[in-house]
């Protein structure tokens, strides 16, 4: 009789994942091994219990994203922060015009001004904030930015640690939608709102999240629309608009549920307009959502 086949690390980890109902695509998983060990060495009970957790294969994830980029064309980059593990993954990050994603930072600056002045937003300002975030109303944004002042929005960016963000508008010159930023900065902004910051207090952070959770369905593409399974909670804000070298489509947000918990920012330039770019950016989000069946 032949001797039993030794149990491998892969068998143990895959069996564990199967027991808890986690479906992991073959390209997603990577497993760490200790120096000098091989996957063909029999494991004792104690060593099996000490196995490292399976995590996302970052090289495979980048390859999938690259293949999507090659197939669709255009410029794109993203950063995702896995709140389960605390790890970030960056892919082809670059600086892009913010379009309406800057509205979240504008609202942060408005709420900070309220704190510093020991006042609340007026009823009319609340209505404008809701329209600005939930239906991307530009007139409401113009009004709030004129009240808070561009310099205070830039000050909020600096104090939040957004090193690659330049706010335009008003006396700074240029339209606020042509402010420039990076996926890393936008994830830092989202993390501050979700996890805490000294810039605004918890009540104001909850207010922003509430508005971002109520964005109208037509504007919930990208981060919030892979499409996600029922029961997944999302907070989002997107920005879009034409420029000569490509239609800008940007998406930021937080996803909680279906075993995931992450913040993500995706910036893109579409060579074929809005509808094509919308499909492209949602495709990137689908790839990341599939990969995050495992933690980063």
mmCIF file of C-alpha atoms in Angstrom, residues 27-131:
data_model
loop_
_atom_site.group_PDB
_atom_site.id
_atom_site.type_symbol
_atom_site.label_atom_id
_atom_site.label_comp_id
_atom_site.label_asym_id
_atom_site.label_seq_id
_atom_site.Cartn_x
_atom_site.Cartn_y
_atom_site.Cartn_z
ATOM 1 C CA UNK A 27 -5.974 34.057 -9.708
ATOM 2 C CA UNK A 28 -6.624 35.872 -6.407
ATOM 3 C CA UNK A 29 -4.853 33.884 -3.706
ATOM 4 C CA UNK A 30 -1.245 33.976 -2.582
ATOM 5 C CA UNK A 31 0.147 32.238 0.480
ATOM 6 C CA UNK A 32 3.284 33.038 2.407
ATOM 7 C CA UNK A 33 5.661 30.220 3.388
ATOM 8 C CA UNK A 34 8.479 30.275 5.886
ATOM 9 C CA UNK A 35 12.066 30.383 4.570
ATOM 10 C CA UNK A 36 13.241 26.997 3.401
ATOM 11 C CA UNK A 37 9.800 25.385 3.500
ATOM 12 C CA UNK A 38 7.988 23.848 0.535
ATOM 13 C CA UNK A 39 4.333 23.149 -0.172
ATOM 14 C CA UNK A 40 5.138 19.422 -0.322
ATOM 15 C CA UNK A 41 6.132 19.078 3.326
ATOM 16 C CA UNK A 42 3.678 17.330 5.638
ATOM 17 C CA UNK A 43 2.222 19.654 8.254
ATOM 18 C CA UNK A 44 1.693 18.846 11.896
ATOM 19 C CA UNK A 45 -1.491 19.952 13.633
ATOM 20 C CA UNK A 46 0.323 22.800 15.365
ATOM 21 C CA UNK A 47 1.908 24.107 12.162
ATOM 22 C CA UNK A 48 -1.430 23.910 10.338
ATOM 23 C CA UNK A 49 -2.966 26.088 13.022
ATOM 24 C CA UNK A 50 -0.154 28.609 12.566
ATOM 25 C CA UNK A 51 -0.619 28.970 8.797
ATOM 26 C CA UNK A 52 -0.544 32.557 7.517
ATOM 27 C CA UNK A 53 -3.824 33.854 6.154
ATOM 28 C CA UNK A 54 -4.308 33.683 2.417
ATOM 29 C CA UNK A 55 -4.135 37.145 0.871
ATOM 30 C CA UNK A 56 -4.686 38.721 -2.524
ATOM 31 C CA UNK A 57 -2.076 37.917 -5.144
ATOM 32 C CA UNK A 58 -1.123 41.518 -5.933
ATOM 33 C CA UNK A 59 0.756 40.643 -9.114
ATOM 34 C CA UNK A 60 -2.245 38.725 -10.454
ATOM 35 C CA UNK A 61 -4.575 41.579 -9.541
ATOM 36 C CA UNK A 62 -2.341 44.099 -11.324
ATOM 37 C CA UNK A 63 -2.216 41.809 -14.370
ATOM 38 C CA UNK A 64 -6.020 41.619 -14.498
ATOM 39 C CA UNK A 65 -6.287 45.394 -14.258
ATOM 40 C CA UNK A 66 -3.628 45.818 -16.946
ATOM 41 C CA UNK A 67 -5.517 43.470 -19.270
ATOM 42 C CA UNK A 68 -8.709 45.495 -18.747
ATOM 43 C CA UNK A 69 -6.818 48.726 -19.495
ATOM 44 C CA UNK A 70 -5.282 47.264 -22.639
ATOM 45 C CA UNK A 71 -8.674 46.077 -23.865
ATOM 46 C CA UNK A 72 -10.509 49.347 -23.149
ATOM 47 C CA UNK A 73 -7.863 51.997 -23.827
ATOM 48 C CA UNK A 74 -7.386 55.296 -22.042
ATOM 49 C CA UNK A 75 -5.609 56.329 -18.861
ATOM 50 C CA UNK A 76 -6.596 54.940 -15.478
ATOM 51 C CA UNK A 77 -5.297 54.354 -11.987
ATOM 52 C CA UNK A 78 -6.623 53.409 -8.574
ATOM 53 C CA UNK A 79 -5.866 52.952 -4.896
ATOM 54 C CA UNK A 80 -7.809 50.663 -2.578
ATOM 55 C CA UNK A 81 -7.468 50.506 1.212
ATOM 56 C CA UNK A 82 -8.609 47.228 2.756
ATOM 57 C CA UNK A 83 -9.994 48.216 6.157
ATOM 58 C CA UNK A 84 -9.909 44.569 7.314
ATOM 59 C CA UNK A 85 -6.137 44.279 7.033
ATOM 60 C CA UNK A 86 -5.105 47.940 6.920
ATOM 61 C CA UNK A 87 -3.211 47.331 3.677
ATOM 62 C CA UNK A 88 -3.295 49.512 0.563
ATOM 63 C CA UNK A 89 -2.922 48.498 -3.069
ATOM 64 C CA UNK A 90 -2.001 51.091 -5.701
ATOM 65 C CA UNK A 91 -2.187 50.536 -9.447
ATOM 66 C CA UNK A 92 -0.977 53.061 -12.048
ATOM 67 C CA UNK A 93 -1.753 56.020 -9.766
ATOM 68 C CA UNK A 94 -1.615 59.393 -11.530
ATOM 69 C CA UNK A 95 -2.785 62.993 -11.163
ATOM 70 C CA UNK A 96 -6.138 63.838 -12.757
ATOM 71 C CA UNK A 97 -8.675 66.636 -12.757
ATOM 72 C CA UNK A 98 -11.034 65.976 -9.876
ATOM 73 C CA UNK A 99 -14.310 67.026 -11.468
ATOM 74 C CA UNK A 100 -17.087 66.562 -8.884
ATOM 75 C CA UNK A 101 -15.131 64.354 -6.483
ATOM 76 C CA UNK A 102 -13.753 67.632 -5.060
ATOM 77 C CA UNK A 103 -17.240 68.313 -3.673
ATOM 78 C CA UNK A 104 -16.551 65.996 -0.741
ATOM 79 C CA UNK A 105 -13.522 68.089 0.250
ATOM 80 C CA UNK A 106 -15.546 71.285 -0.198
ATOM 81 C CA UNK A 107 -18.138 69.926 2.226
ATOM 82 C CA UNK A 108 -15.409 69.028 4.738
ATOM 83 C CA UNK A 109 -14.179 72.631 4.581
ATOM 84 C CA UNK A 110 -17.719 73.979 5.024
ATOM 85 C CA UNK A 111 -18.298 71.864 8.124
ATOM 86 C CA UNK A 112 -14.923 72.867 9.531
ATOM 87 C CA UNK A 113 -15.867 76.532 9.087
ATOM 88 C CA UNK A 114 -19.055 75.834 11.046
ATOM 89 C CA UNK A 115 -16.995 74.345 13.875
ATOM 90 C CA UNK A 116 -14.559 77.250 13.919
ATOM 91 C CA UNK A 117 -17.373 79.819 13.853
ATOM 92 C CA UNK A 118 -19.446 77.838 16.399
ATOM 93 C CA UNK A 119 -22.412 77.847 14.017
ATOM 94 C CA UNK A 120 -24.439 75.283 12.083
ATOM 95 C CA UNK A 121 -25.144 75.209 8.380
ATOM 96 C CA UNK A 122 -28.331 77.114 7.634
ATOM 97 C CA UNK A 123 -31.347 75.220 6.334
ATOM 98 C CA UNK A 124 -30.590 76.522 2.848
ATOM 99 C CA UNK A 125 -26.947 75.413 3.119
ATOM 100 C CA UNK A 126 -28.087 71.951 4.199
ATOM 101 C CA UNK A 127 -30.228 71.768 1.063
ATOM 102 C CA UNK A 128 -27.291 72.870 -1.065
ATOM 103 C CA UNK A 129 -24.980 70.325 0.568
ATOM 104 C CA UNK A 130 -27.491 67.568 -0.138
ATOM 105 C CA UNK A 131 -27.858 68.622 -3.773
#
